Amino acid sequence: MPVSAPMLAGNEKKYVADCIESTWVSSTGEYINRFESAFAEFCGVKHALTCSNGTTALHLALLALDVGPGDEVIVPTLTFVATANTVRYCGGTPVFVDAEPDTWDMDIAAIEAKITSRTKGIIVVHLFGHPVDMRAIRAIADRHGLFVVEDAAQAHGAECEGRRVGSFGDVGTFSFFGNKIITTGEGGMLVTNDDWIADKVRLLKSHGMDPQRKYWFPVIGYNYRMTNTAAAIGLGQIEKIDWHLSRRAEVAKWYREELEGVPGLSWQIEQPWARHVWWMFSVVLDEKLPVDRDQVMSDLRGAGIETRPVVIPIHALPPYLDFARGEEFPISERLAGRGINLPTWAKLTREDVRYVCANFLSVCNLESAVGSIPQAADSAA
Ligand SMILES: *Cc1c(COP(=O)(O)O)cnc(C)c1O
């Protein structure tokens, strides 16, 4: 049982066949326009621009916002490495913030202490699909004149007070890698309401060529385009995104039902103002449980169940040791050291989830604890 797998159950095959039959397989074609329009409508934003992946979408966002050497950008340490790498691509300095224990998103209360005269912006990450409180982020950003980029690579469709992520920041970015909520194989999307940013990104993602004048390159650009074929898959996916999201919500609900009340287990607590889209259902094993996280994962592998550790915080990775400034990030380290991502994707059945949980509790020696404390861990969710 894989930890995740794509579900290509809609029009993807038909649209890809159309690309091949029409020979529109490269980076122009109707599917790019249709996917961009559908995605902009889904996020409630003015512009959606396809990119080659979620990393190039982030890079383009930071280029459009003029991040350069000497600029500091505040980022969570508990995220996928690309969030900080793209700051470094621009020569900027990532400044790390620890996680918050309930949502696992960046600790908003810790941000202001990190702001200096060199701080240019904040990249928030809606970790595992739980949105960051964007009202609080906007208030801080407005108070200090900072840009906000939403790295929504794991959070297509997540909402703060009924409004979709990607629409709050100056720019929002998404990934369509094979294990994300929807996929194009490899792919990304940049969304914005700002016409000027959209124009700049359109220029930069296509070699920097002047749209009015062939082979005139006023700036150094990149080739960060998506193909029409990938966009054809993406259109098939976005047409069915409500189904993908409701399947994931159901899988997460089943996990909570199975694991609710088991002492020593916890997971992200969905806030009352939030819609969590459950990219991963991830469980943390409390230190007082006498089990080794990596041993649990390897025992589950023996039962045919693939799991993943929660990401290693970026401040602990070799290229970033100097950026950590000797600070400590205890919440991120705890989640990273004790967290396990359980299989989370749209095709899982009630029986699959029951099988995963039965094995998980058994390898943790927790079977006898099931139901012993009714309604504990999830009561706030
Ligand atoms: C997946 C991911 C990315 C990078 O997206 P790719 O499409 O793999 O380049 C960036 N940030 C986060 C938080 C991610 O999960």
PDB file of N, CA, C and O and ligand atoms in Angstrom, residues 52-56 58 79-80 82-83 125 127 151 153-154 174-177 179-180 186-188 279, ligand 1:
ATOM      1  N   SER A  52       6.916  24.797 -14.882  1.00  0.00           N
ATOM      2  CA  SER A  52       7.404  23.427 -15.046  1.00  0.00           C
ATOM      3  C   SER A  52       7.314  22.602 -13.759  1.00  0.00           C
ATOM      4  O   SER A  52       7.261  21.386 -13.811  1.00  0.00           O
ATOM      5  N   ASN A  53       7.308  23.244 -12.598  1.00  0.00           N
ATOM      6  CA  ASN A  53       7.102  22.518 -11.338  1.00  0.00           C
ATOM      7  C   ASN A  53       6.858  23.534 -10.210  1.00  0.00           C
ATOM      8  O   ASN A  53       6.885  24.749 -10.452  1.00  0.00           O
ATOM      9  N   GLY A  54       6.659  23.028  -9.022  1.00  0.00           N
ATOM     10  CA  GLY A  54       6.369  23.917  -7.898  1.00  0.00           C
ATOM     11  C   GLY A  54       7.578  24.728  -7.473  1.00  0.00           C
ATOM     12  O   GLY A  54       7.442  25.833  -6.930  1.00  0.00           O
ATOM     13  N   THR A  55       8.764  24.196  -7.712  1.00  0.00           N
ATOM     14  CA  THR A  55       9.992  24.903  -7.357  1.00  0.00           C
ATOM     15  C   THR A  55      10.208  26.101  -8.287  1.00  0.00           C
ATOM     16  O   THR A  55      10.545  27.198  -7.827  1.00  0.00           O
ATOM     17  N   THR A  56       9.992  25.909  -9.584  1.00  0.00           N
ATOM     18  CA  THR A  56      10.159  27.033 -10.516  1.00  0.00           C
ATOM     19  C   THR A  56       9.071  28.088 -10.273  1.00  0.00           C
ATOM     20  O   THR A  56       9.321  29.287 -10.427  1.00  0.00           O
ATOM     21  N   LEU A  58       7.901  28.887  -7.330  1.00  0.00           N
ATOM     22  CA  LEU A  58       8.421  29.665  -6.195  1.00  0.00           C
ATOM     23  C   LEU A  58       9.566  30.578  -6.628  1.00  0.00           C
ATOM     24  O   LEU A  58       9.642  31.738  -6.203  1.00  0.00           O
ATOM     25  N   THR A  79       9.485  22.320   6.431  1.00  0.00           N
ATOM     26  CA  THR A  79       8.871  22.334   5.098  1.00  0.00           C
ATOM     27  C   THR A  79       9.798  21.579   4.161  1.00  0.00           C
ATOM     28  O   THR A  79      10.920  21.225   4.525  1.00  0.00           O
ATOM     29  N   PHE A  80       9.323  21.379   2.942  1.00  0.00           N
ATOM     30  CA  PHE A  80      10.166  20.771   1.916  1.00  0.00           C
ATOM     31  C   PHE A  80      11.269  21.762   1.533  1.00  0.00           C
ATOM     32  O   PHE A  80      11.065  22.980   1.536  1.00  0.00           O
ATOM     33  N   ALA A  82      12.656  22.925  -1.016  1.00  0.00           N
ATOM     34  CA  ALA A  82      12.545  23.900  -2.114  1.00  0.00           C
ATOM     35  C   ALA A  82      12.122  25.279  -1.608  1.00  0.00           C
ATOM     36  O   ALA A  82      12.476  26.300  -2.211  1.00  0.00           O
ATOM     37  N   THR A  83      11.384  25.337  -0.516  1.00  0.00           N
ATOM     38  CA  THR A  83      10.936  26.631   0.015  1.00  0.00           C
ATOM     39  C   THR A  83      12.139  27.523   0.306  1.00  0.00           C
ATOM     40  O   THR A  83      12.128  28.717  -0.012  1.00  0.00           O
ATOM     41  N   VAL A 125       4.003  28.319   4.392  1.00  0.00           N
ATOM     42  CA  VAL A 125       3.759  26.999   3.794  1.00  0.00           C
ATOM     43  C   VAL A 125       2.546  26.397   4.496  1.00  0.00           C
ATOM     44  O   VAL A 125       2.533  26.286   5.726  1.00  0.00           O
ATOM     45  N   LEU A 127       1.295  23.599   5.590  1.00  0.00           N
ATOM     46  CA  LEU A 127       1.934  22.287   5.727  1.00  0.00           C
ATOM     47  C   LEU A 127       0.937  21.132   5.745  1.00  0.00           C
ATOM     48  O   LEU A 127       0.000  21.127   6.536  1.00  0.00           O
ATOM     49  N   ASP A 151       3.388  29.297  -0.247  1.00  0.00           N
ATOM     50  CA  ASP A 151       3.794  28.035  -0.851  1.00  0.00           C
ATOM     51  C   ASP A 151       2.678  27.031  -0.539  1.00  0.00           C
ATOM     52  O   ASP A 151       2.628  26.454   0.550  1.00  0.00           O
ATOM     53  N   ALA A 153       2.043  24.276  -2.178  1.00  0.00           N
ATOM     54  CA  ALA A 153       2.357  23.050  -2.930  1.00  0.00           C
ATOM     55  C   ALA A 153       1.599  21.836  -2.404  1.00  0.00           C
ATOM     56  O   ALA A 153       1.336  20.895  -3.151  1.00  0.00           O
ATOM     57  N   GLN A 154       1.244  21.875  -1.115  1.00  0.00           N
ATOM     58  CA  GLN A 154       0.584  20.714  -0.498  1.00  0.00           C
ATOM     59  C   GLN A 154      -0.872  21.012  -0.169  1.00  0.00           C
ATOM     60  O   GLN A 154      -1.487  20.253   0.584  1.00  0.00           O
ATOM     61  N   PHE A 174       1.841  26.534  -6.396  1.00  0.00           N
ATOM     62  CA  PHE A 174       1.332  25.172  -6.236  1.00  0.00           C
ATOM     63  C   PHE A 174       2.250  24.202  -6.968  1.00  0.00           C
ATOM     64  O   PHE A 174       2.915  24.578  -7.933  1.00  0.00           O
ATOM     65  N   SER A 175       2.251  22.956  -6.509  1.00  0.00           N
ATOM     66  CA  SER A 175       2.997  21.886  -7.187  1.00  0.00           C
ATOM     67  C   SER A 175       2.018  20.834  -7.683  1.00  0.00           C
ATOM     68  O   SER A 175       1.010  20.558  -7.019  1.00  0.00           O
ATOM     69  N   PHE A 176       2.354  20.258  -8.838  1.00  0.00           N
ATOM     70  CA  PHE A 176       1.575  19.129  -9.357  1.00  0.00           C
ATOM     71  C   PHE A 176       2.473  17.912  -9.529  1.00  0.00           C
ATOM     72  O   PHE A 176       2.318  17.133 -10.474  1.00  0.00           O
ATOM     73  N   PHE A 177       3.442  17.763  -8.645  1.00  0.00           N
ATOM     74  CA  PHE A 177       4.261  16.544  -8.621  1.00  0.00           C
ATOM     75  C   PHE A 177       3.332  15.338  -8.393  1.00  0.00           C
ATOM     76  O   PHE A 177       2.202  15.503  -7.923  1.00  0.00           O
ATOM     77  N   ASN A 179       2.938  13.090  -6.247  1.00  0.00           N
ATOM     78  CA  ASN A 179       2.338  12.745  -4.951  1.00  0.00           C
ATOM     79  C   ASN A 179       1.497  13.886  -4.366  1.00  0.00           C
ATOM     80  O   ASN A 179       1.056  13.788  -3.227  1.00  0.00           O
ATOM     81  N   LYS A 180       1.293  14.950  -5.115  1.00  0.00           N
ATOM     82  CA  LYS A 180       0.540  16.086  -4.569  1.00  0.00           C
ATOM     83  C   LYS A 180      -0.968  15.843  -4.724  1.00  0.00           C
ATOM     84  O   LYS A 180      -1.389  14.841  -5.273  1.00  0.00           O
ATOM     85  N   GLU A 186       5.018  16.210 -13.569  1.00  0.00           N
ATOM     86  CA  GLU A 186       5.742  17.333 -12.985  1.00  0.00           C
ATOM     87  C   GLU A 186       4.976  18.576 -13.406  1.00  0.00           C
ATOM     88  O   GLU A 186       4.500  18.651 -14.537  1.00  0.00           O
ATOM     89  N   GLY A 187       4.895  19.561 -12.539  1.00  0.00           N
ATOM     90  CA  GLY A 187       4.209  20.782 -12.942  1.00  0.00           C
ATOM     91  C   GLY A 187       4.012  21.702 -11.763  1.00  0.00           C
ATOM     92  O   GLY A 187       4.163  21.299 -10.605  1.00  0.00           O
ATOM     93  N   GLY A 188       3.706  22.956 -12.070  1.00  0.00           N
ATOM     94  CA  GLY A 188       3.459  23.925 -11.018  1.00  0.00           C
ATOM     95  C   GLY A 188       2.540  25.019 -11.524  1.00  0.00           C
ATOM     96  O   GLY A 188       2.263  25.113 -12.727  1.00  0.00           O
ATOM     97  N   TRP A 279      -3.242  16.653   2.735  1.00  0.00           N
ATOM     98  CA  TRP A 279      -2.292  16.078   1.769  1.00  0.00           C
ATOM     99  C   TRP A 279      -1.694  14.807   2.375  1.00  0.00           C
ATOM    100  O   TRP A 279      -1.541  13.793   1.695  1.00  0.00           O
TER     101      TRP A 279
HETATM  102  C1  LIG B   1       6.496  19.605  -3.434  1.00  0.00           C
HETATM  103  C2  LIG B   1       6.835  20.891  -2.789  1.00  0.00           C
HETATM  104  C3  LIG B   1       7.546  21.895  -3.453  1.00  0.00           C
HETATM  105  C4  LIG B   1       8.206  21.693  -4.783  1.00  0.00           C
HETATM  106  O1  LIG B   1       7.362  21.311  -5.798  1.00  0.00           O
HETATM  107  P1  LIG B   1       7.958  20.487  -7.042  1.00  0.00           P
HETATM  108  O2  LIG B   1       6.800  20.469  -8.000  1.00  0.00           O
HETATM  109  O3  LIG B   1       8.329  19.144  -6.550  1.00  0.00           O
HETATM  110  O4  LIG B   1       9.112  21.260  -7.559  1.00  0.00           O
HETATM  111  C5  LIG B   1       7.747  23.112  -2.826  1.00  0.00           C
HETATM  112  N1  LIG B   1       7.278  23.329  -1.590  1.00  0.00           N
HETATM  113  C6  LIG B   1       6.592  22.396  -0.900  1.00  0.00           C
HETATM  114  C7  LIG B   1       6.087  22.722   0.470  1.00  0.00           C
HETATM  115  C8  LIG B   1       6.370  21.137  -1.470  1.00  0.00           C
HETATM  116  O5  LIG B   1       5.708  20.207  -0.780  1.00  0.00           O
END
